[in-house]
mmCIF file of C-alpha atoms in Angstrom:
data_model
loop_
_atom_site.group_PDB
_atom_site.id
_atom_site.type_symbol
_atom_site.label_atom_id
_atom_site.label_comp_id
_atom_site.label_asym_id
_atom_site.label_seq_id
_atom_site.Cartn_x
_atom_site.Cartn_y
_atom_site.Cartn_z
ATOM 1 C CA MET H 1 -3.358 -59.233 -6.298
ATOM 2 C CA ILE H 2 -4.195 -55.908 -4.636
ATOM 3 C CA LYS H 3 -1.907 -56.643 -1.675
ATOM 4 C CA LYS H 4 0.881 -57.646 -4.050
ATOM 5 C CA SER H 5 0.416 -54.431 -6.024
ATOM 6 C CA ILE H 6 0.591 -52.342 -2.837
ATOM 7 C CA LEU H 7 3.735 -54.171 -1.733
ATOM 8 C CA MET H 8 5.425 -53.538 -5.081
ATOM 9 C CA THR H 9 4.525 -49.833 -4.853
ATOM 10 C CA VAL H 10 6.040 -49.555 -1.354
ATOM 11 C CA LEU H 11 9.211 -51.318 -2.489
ATOM 12 C CA CYS H 12 9.544 -48.958 -5.441
ATOM 13 C CA LEU H 13 9.152 -45.955 -3.145
ATOM 14 C CA MET H 14 11.797 -47.331 -0.775
ATOM 15 C CA ILE H 15 14.214 -47.815 -3.642
ATOM 16 C CA THR H 16 13.531 -44.251 -4.854
ATOM 17 C CA VAL H 17 14.124 -42.766 -1.393
ATOM 18 C CA LYS H 18 17.359 -44.721 -0.996
ATOM 19 C CA ALA H 19 18.606 -43.836 -4.442
ATOM 20 C CA SER H 20 17.828 -40.130 -4.616
ATOM 21 C CA PRO H 21 16.750 -38.494 -1.320
ATOM 22 C CA GLN H 22 17.622 -35.018 -2.612
ATOM 23 C CA ALA H 23 14.991 -35.364 -5.307
ATOM 24 C CA LEU H 24 12.277 -35.487 -2.641
ATOM 25 C CA PHE H 25 13.145 -32.326 -0.689
ATOM 26 C CA GLN H 26 14.718 -28.937 -1.280
ATOM 27 C CA HIS H 27 15.061 -26.144 1.243
ATOM 28 C CA PRO H 28 12.572 -23.379 0.277
ATOM 29 C CA TRP H 29 15.347 -20.765 0.462
ATOM 30 C CA GLN H 30 17.813 -22.763 -1.641
ATOM 31 C CA GLY H 31 19.483 -20.637 -4.303
ATOM 32 C CA LYS H 32 17.434 -17.537 -3.506
ATOM 33 C CA ARG H 33 18.552 -13.882 -3.347
ATOM 34 C CA VAL H 34 18.209 -12.421 0.128
ATOM 35 C CA ALA H 35 18.788 -8.893 1.423
ATOM 36 C CA TYR H 36 20.162 -8.514 4.963
ATOM 37 C CA LEU H 37 19.485 -5.264 6.824
ATOM 38 C CA GLY H 38 20.985 -4.595 10.225
ATOM 39 C CA ASP H 39 23.950 -3.519 12.325
ATOM 40 C CA SER H 40 27.489 -4.687 13.171
ATOM 41 C CA ILE H 41 26.658 -8.378 13.587
ATOM 42 C CA THR H 42 25.554 -8.340 9.938
ATOM 43 C CA ASP H 43 28.105 -5.800 8.630
ATOM 44 C CA PRO H 44 30.801 -7.586 6.548
ATOM 45 C CA ARG H 45 33.323 -4.955 7.667
ATOM 46 C CA ASN H 46 32.948 -5.715 11.364
ATOM 47 C CA LYS H 47 35.931 -7.684 12.692
ATOM 48 C CA GLY H 48 34.015 -9.703 15.266
ATOM 49 C CA ALA H 49 33.888 -12.613 12.816
ATOM 50 C CA GLN H 50 35.487 -13.347 9.483
ATOM 51 C CA LYS H 51 32.453 -15.345 8.386
ATOM 52 C CA LYS H 52 29.007 -13.937 9.139
ATOM 53 C CA TYR H 53 25.759 -15.894 9.460
ATOM 54 C CA TRP H 54 24.749 -14.930 5.928
ATOM 55 C CA SER H 55 28.084 -16.275 4.639
ATOM 56 C CA TRP H 56 27.323 -19.659 6.155
ATOM 57 C CA LEU H 57 23.876 -19.647 4.513
ATOM 58 C CA GLN H 58 25.550 -18.771 1.250
ATOM 59 C CA ASP H 59 27.733 -21.886 1.590
ATOM 60 C CA TRP H 60 25.008 -24.248 2.722
ATOM 61 C CA LEU H 61 22.036 -23.043 0.662
ATOM 62 C CA GLN H 62 23.738 -21.107 -2.159
ATOM 63 C CA ILE H 63 21.792 -18.002 -1.120
ATOM 64 C CA THR H 64 23.034 -14.872 -2.893
ATOM 65 C CA PRO H 65 23.443 -12.260 -0.116
ATOM 66 C CA TYR H 66 22.774 -8.545 -0.572
ATOM 67 C CA VAL H 67 24.185 -7.123 2.657
ATOM 68 C CA TYR H 68 23.357 -3.611 3.881
ATOM 69 C CA GLY H 69 23.970 -3.857 7.632
ATOM 70 C CA VAL H 70 26.212 -1.152 9.109
ATOM 71 C CA SER H 71 27.932 -1.162 12.507
ATOM 72 C CA GLY H 72 26.214 0.889 15.176
ATOM 73 C CA ARG H 73 22.991 1.433 13.239
ATOM 74 C CA GLN H 74 19.540 1.374 14.798
ATOM 75 C CA TRP H 75 15.983 0.900 13.551
ATOM 76 C CA ASN H 76 15.900 4.456 12.189
ATOM 77 C CA ASP H 77 18.506 3.408 9.588
ATOM 78 C CA ILE H 78 16.428 0.570 8.128
ATOM 79 C CA PRO H 79 14.541 2.799 5.629
ATOM 80 C CA ARG H 80 17.886 4.093 4.305
ATOM 81 C CA GLN H 81 19.185 0.540 3.883
ATOM 82 C CA ALA H 82 15.951 -0.488 2.160
ATOM 83 C CA ASN H 83 16.141 2.475 -0.225
ATOM 84 C CA LEU H 84 19.708 1.521 -1.116
ATOM 85 C CA LEU H 85 18.553 -2.043 -1.789
ATOM 86 C CA LYS H 86 15.880 -0.719 -4.124
ATOM 87 C CA GLU H 87 18.357 1.569 -5.923
ATOM 88 C CA GLU H 88 20.827 -1.255 -6.518
ATOM 89 C CA HIS H 89 18.504 -4.206 -7.172
ATOM 90 C CA GLY H 90 15.021 -2.829 -7.776
ATOM 91 C CA LYS H 91 12.734 -5.794 -7.120
ATOM 92 C CA ASP H 92 15.206 -8.331 -8.467
ATOM 93 C CA PHE H 93 15.577 -10.296 -5.221
ATOM 94 C CA ASP H 94 13.453 -12.688 -3.179
ATOM 95 C CA ALA H 95 13.325 -11.778 0.514
ATOM 96 C CA ILE H 96 14.497 -9.430 3.259
ATOM 97 C CA LEU H 97 15.828 -10.337 6.711
ATOM 98 C CA ILE H 98 16.042 -7.558 9.325
ATOM 99 C CA PHE H 99 18.311 -8.060 12.342
ATOM 100 C CA VAL H 100 18.612 -4.871 14.390
ATOM 101 C CA GLY H 101 17.644 -3.416 17.778
ATOM 102 C CA THR H 102 20.523 -4.006 20.170
ATOM 103 C CA ASN H 103 21.906 -0.513 19.515
ATOM 104 C CA ASP H 104 18.501 1.058 20.181
ATOM 105 C CA TYR H 105 18.652 -0.562 23.620
ATOM 106 C CA ASN H 106 22.257 0.510 24.216
ATOM 107 C CA SER H 107 21.525 4.087 23.143
ATOM 108 C CA GLY H 108 18.489 4.309 25.398
ATOM 109 C CA VAL H 109 15.876 4.917 22.715
ATOM 110 C CA PRO H 110 12.514 5.148 24.546
ATOM 111 C CA ILE H 111 10.152 2.251 23.842
ATOM 112 C CA GLY H 112 7.155 4.512 23.077
ATOM 113 C CA GLU H 113 3.730 3.429 21.858
ATOM 114 C CA TRP H 114 2.502 1.587 18.775
ATOM 115 C CA TRP H 115 -0.555 3.741 18.178
ATOM 116 C CA ASP H 116 -1.909 7.253 18.067
ATOM 117 C CA GLU H 117 -5.620 7.150 18.936
ATOM 118 C CA HIS H 118 -8.346 9.694 18.289
ATOM 119 C CA GLU H 119 -12.112 10.036 18.123
ATOM 120 C CA ALA H 120 -13.518 9.583 14.609
ATOM 121 C CA THR H 121 -16.744 8.935 12.705
ATOM 122 C CA VAL H 122 -17.286 6.105 10.248
ATOM 123 C CA GLU H 123 -20.168 4.623 8.238
ATOM 124 C CA TYR H 124 -21.540 1.439 9.748
ATOM 125 C CA GLY H 125 -24.604 -0.742 9.155
ATOM 126 C CA HIS H 126 -25.461 -4.162 10.627
ATOM 127 C CA GLY H 127 -28.359 -6.441 11.533
ATOM 128 C CA GLY H 128 -30.659 -5.170 8.814
ATOM 129 C CA LYS H 129 -30.240 -1.532 9.820
ATOM 130 C CA PRO H 130 -29.112 0.935 7.124
ATOM 131 C CA LYS H 131 -25.618 2.340 7.354
ATOM 132 C CA GLN H 132 -25.157 5.562 9.236
ATOM 133 C CA MET H 133 -22.373 7.671 10.667
ATOM 134 C CA VAL H 134 -21.278 6.441 14.082
ATOM 135 C CA SER H 135 -18.604 7.561 16.524
ATOM 136 C CA ARG H 136 -15.668 5.229 17.131
ATOM 137 C CA ARG H 137 -12.150 5.462 18.442
ATOM 138 C CA GLN H 138 -9.566 4.939 15.711
ATOM 139 C CA ARG H 139 -5.885 4.083 15.994
ATOM 140 C CA ILE H 140 -3.134 4.683 13.471
ATOM 141 C CA PRO H 141 0.528 3.681 13.710
ATOM 142 C CA ALA H 142 2.611 6.167 15.681
ATOM 143 C CA LYS H 143 5.409 7.186 13.328
ATOM 144 C CA THR H 144 8.261 8.957 15.066
ATOM 145 C CA ASN H 145 12.024 8.439 15.098
ATOM 146 C CA GLU H 146 12.022 9.489 18.757
ATOM 147 C CA THR H 147 10.801 6.072 19.962
ATOM 148 C CA TYR H 148 11.641 2.424 19.298
ATOM 149 C CA ARG H 149 8.118 1.430 18.313
ATOM 150 C CA GLY H 150 7.761 4.575 16.224
ATOM 151 C CA ARG H 151 10.939 3.747 14.313
ATOM 152 C CA ILE H 152 9.737 0.205 13.631
ATOM 153 C CA ASN H 153 6.400 1.572 12.399
ATOM 154 C CA ILE H 154 8.171 3.911 9.978
ATOM 155 C CA ALA H 155 10.473 1.170 8.700
ATOM 156 C CA LEU H 156 7.887 -1.584 8.226
ATOM 157 C CA ASP H 157 5.301 0.757 6.744
ATOM 158 C CA SER H 158 7.933 1.799 4.198
ATOM 159 C CA LEU H 159 9.078 -1.746 3.395
ATOM 160 C CA LYS H 160 5.550 -3.164 3.119
ATOM 161 C CA ARG H 161 4.686 -0.450 0.601
ATOM 162 C CA MET H 162 7.997 -0.578 -1.262
ATOM 163 C CA PHE H 163 8.105 -4.386 -1.536
ATOM 164 C CA PRO H 164 4.503 -5.678 -1.149
ATOM 165 C CA ASP H 165 5.285 -9.012 -2.812
ATOM 166 C CA LYS H 166 8.460 -9.811 -0.851
ATOM 167 C CA GLN H 167 8.912 -11.987 2.201
ATOM 168 C CA ILE H 168 10.115 -9.869 5.138
ATOM 169 C CA VAL H 169 11.399 -11.642 8.255
ATOM 170 C CA LEU H 170 12.343 -10.034 11.575
ATOM 171 C CA LEU H 171 15.119 -11.471 13.762
ATOM 172 C CA THR H 172 15.178 -10.498 17.429
ATOM 173 C CA PRO H 173 18.368 -9.166 19.022
ATOM 174 C CA ILE H 174 20.491 -11.842 20.684
ATOM 175 C CA HIS H 175 21.776 -11.739 24.256
ATOM 176 C CA ARG H 176 24.665 -9.363 24.882
ATOM 177 C CA SER H 177 27.385 -8.923 27.479
ATOM 178 C CA ASP H 178 30.282 -6.467 27.925
ATOM 179 C CA PHE H 179 31.751 -4.582 24.990
ATOM 180 C CA HIS H 180 34.814 -2.429 25.709
ATOM 181 C CA ALA H 181 36.055 -0.899 22.474
ATOM 182 C CA ASN H 182 37.685 2.165 24.057
ATOM 183 C CA GLU H 183 37.123 4.719 26.819
ATOM 184 C CA ASN H 184 34.415 6.387 24.752
ATOM 185 C CA ASN H 185 32.643 3.146 23.827
ATOM 186 C CA TRP H 186 32.304 1.114 27.001
ATOM 187 C CA GLN H 187 29.061 -0.881 27.024
ATOM 188 C CA CYS H 188 27.800 -2.892 29.998
ATOM 189 C CA ASP H 189 25.976 -6.200 29.802
ATOM 190 C CA GLU H 190 22.220 -6.721 29.556
ATOM 191 C CA SER H 191 21.786 -7.338 33.282
ATOM 192 C CA TYR H 192 21.729 -3.541 33.601
ATOM 193 C CA THR H 193 18.996 -1.235 32.378
ATOM 194 C CA ASN H 194 19.785 1.395 29.768
ATOM 195 C CA ARG H 195 19.564 5.093 30.568
ATOM 196 C CA CYS H 196 15.776 4.895 30.128
ATOM 197 C CA GLY H 197 15.619 2.319 32.900
ATOM 198 C CA VAL H 198 14.609 -0.462 30.487
ATOM 199 C CA TYR H 199 16.134 -3.937 30.083
ATOM 200 C CA LEU H 200 17.036 -5.530 26.742
ATOM 201 C CA ASP H 201 14.152 -7.980 27.210
ATOM 202 C CA GLU H 202 11.631 -5.248 26.476
ATOM 203 C CA TYR H 203 13.284 -4.396 23.165
ATOM 204 C CA ILE H 204 13.128 -8.066 22.193
ATOM 205 C CA LYS H 205 9.429 -8.264 23.130
ATOM 206 C CA VAL H 206 8.692 -5.278 20.908
ATOM 207 C CA ILE H 207 10.104 -7.105 17.860
ATOM 208 C CA LYS H 208 7.726 -9.993 18.592
ATOM 209 C CA GLU H 209 4.840 -7.545 18.857
ATOM 210 C CA ALA H 210 5.834 -5.997 15.530
ATOM 211 C CA GLY H 211 5.262 -9.343 13.827
ATOM 212 C CA ASP H 212 1.591 -9.339 14.803
ATOM 213 C CA ILE H 213 1.058 -5.656 14.074
ATOM 214 C CA TRP H 214 2.697 -5.622 10.637
ATOM 215 C CA ALA H 215 1.979 -9.206 9.508
ATOM 216 C CA VAL H 216 5.604 -10.278 9.260
ATOM 217 C CA PRO H 217 7.113 -13.494 10.647
ATOM 218 C CA VAL H 218 9.515 -13.201 13.579
ATOM 219 C CA ILE H 219 12.359 -15.572 14.392
ATOM 220 C CA ASN H 220 13.229 -15.315 18.072
ATOM 221 C CA TRP H 221 16.982 -15.622 17.793
ATOM 222 C CA SER H 222 17.345 -14.513 21.418
ATOM 223 C CA ALA H 223 16.043 -17.913 22.486
ATOM 224 C CA SER H 224 16.552 -20.227 19.532
ATOM 225 C CA CYS H 225 20.244 -19.702 18.704
ATOM 226 C CA GLY H 226 21.251 -20.481 22.297
ATOM 227 C CA LEU H 227 24.052 -17.909 22.623
ATOM 228 C CA PHE H 228 24.342 -16.652 26.208
ATOM 229 C CA PRO H 229 27.463 -14.526 26.753
ATOM 230 C CA LEU H 230 26.559 -13.699 30.360
ATOM 231 C CA ILE H 231 28.211 -16.946 31.470
ATOM 232 C CA SER H 232 31.908 -17.633 30.942
ATOM 233 C CA GLU H 233 31.277 -20.982 29.260
ATOM 234 C CA HIS H 234 29.769 -19.181 26.263
ATOM 235 C CA GLY H 235 32.703 -16.832 25.800
ATOM 236 C CA ARG H 236 33.970 -19.278 23.172
ATOM 237 C CA TYR H 237 31.254 -18.043 20.822
ATOM 238 C CA PHE H 238 32.268 -14.372 20.975
ATOM 239 C CA HIS H 239 35.048 -12.226 19.588
ATOM 240 C CA ASP H 240 37.050 -11.595 22.765
ATOM 241 C CA VAL H 241 36.234 -12.727 26.305
ATOM 242 C CA GLN H 242 38.006 -9.674 27.750
ATOM 243 C CA THR H 243 36.724 -6.895 25.512
ATOM 244 C CA ASP H 244 33.957 -8.122 23.205
ATOM 245 C CA LEU H 245 31.123 -10.348 24.368
ATOM 246 C CA LEU H 246 28.725 -8.549 22.049
ATOM 247 C CA HIS H 247 29.819 -9.738 18.593
ATOM 248 C CA PRO H 248 29.709 -13.474 17.866
ATOM 249 C CA ASN H 249 32.880 -14.915 16.346
ATOM 250 C CA ASP H 250 32.932 -17.429 13.489
ATOM 251 C CA LEU H 251 31.717 -20.231 15.762
ATOM 252 C CA GLY H 252 28.928 -18.078 17.163
ATOM 253 C CA GLN H 253 27.893 -16.887 13.726
ATOM 254 C CA GLN H 254 27.836 -20.480 12.518
ATOM 255 C CA ARG H 255 25.525 -21.432 15.379
ATOM 256 C CA MET H 256 23.243 -18.524 14.519
ATOM 257 C CA ALA H 257 23.243 -19.537 10.867
ATOM 258 C CA ARG H 258 22.482 -23.172 11.570
ATOM 259 C CA THR H 259 19.516 -22.175 13.720
ATOM 260 C CA LEU H 260 18.310 -19.758 11.067
ATOM 261 C CA MET H 261 18.604 -22.372 8.332
ATOM 262 C CA TYR H 262 16.176 -24.665 10.174
ATOM 263 C CA GLN H 263 13.838 -21.843 11.206
ATOM 264 C CA LEU H 264 13.535 -20.695 7.602
ATOM 265 C CA LEU H 265 12.274 -24.163 6.651
ATOM 266 C CA THR H 266 8.891 -23.102 8.040
ATOM 267 C CA LEU H 267 8.640 -19.971 5.880
ATOM 268 C CA PRO H 268 8.190 -19.465 2.132
ATOM 269 C CA CYS H 269 10.867 -17.344 0.533
ATOM 270 C CA VAL H 270 8.739 -16.321 -2.455
ATOM 271 C CA PHE H 271 4.994 -15.931 -2.969
#
């Protein structure tokens, strides 16, 4: 009788799965309201693509997008974008995605340091001994708009205080090749260092470090979305193979969005 009962239960479950699979699973970001902070690849006014990655997510997951990305902007613009989000929506949204950094590399913003360290005293007691003042080295986030890490510290410190109950996700810059807008905006590919003598890779690594330092999840789009404009075969994913291998076109943005949709499955949108 027990075996028969178990068999009937399994059959019922199989029928339920076959009849209504959608009832068993829903994407955690389905129908949510998400703010997008960033640069030209996010900016709805940029002509590299008619349909941006957030537009695809809007179609697939019915995410309501609040888009604040602006072409050419760097990490020092993120606090301004966040303040505008707060002015327009208060806390009436669910999560924030930040996709920025490629222009910091192109502009040669120095990497800098995460911390300012100094000698300090602090109360400490352990092992049955009473607390007393002891000397220790202390580090605090280096906050300066003159360096890449300093800019990230300023931005994430501001966002974590402004929106303590919101999910904040960092997206690394993607690979980039030539961008020739005009004689005054002629950008070389990532195989060259910037004017600081630093490769794009280092700017991507810093975003990963920021996740650990500021307790925010990082999606490594540089690797996971697969776009690699340094080879001709991937020119099909970018706006113009002759002049713009920096901005993904509709196909490239769709590939980014599809990757992001699956990556976000591992993260809660609300707490």
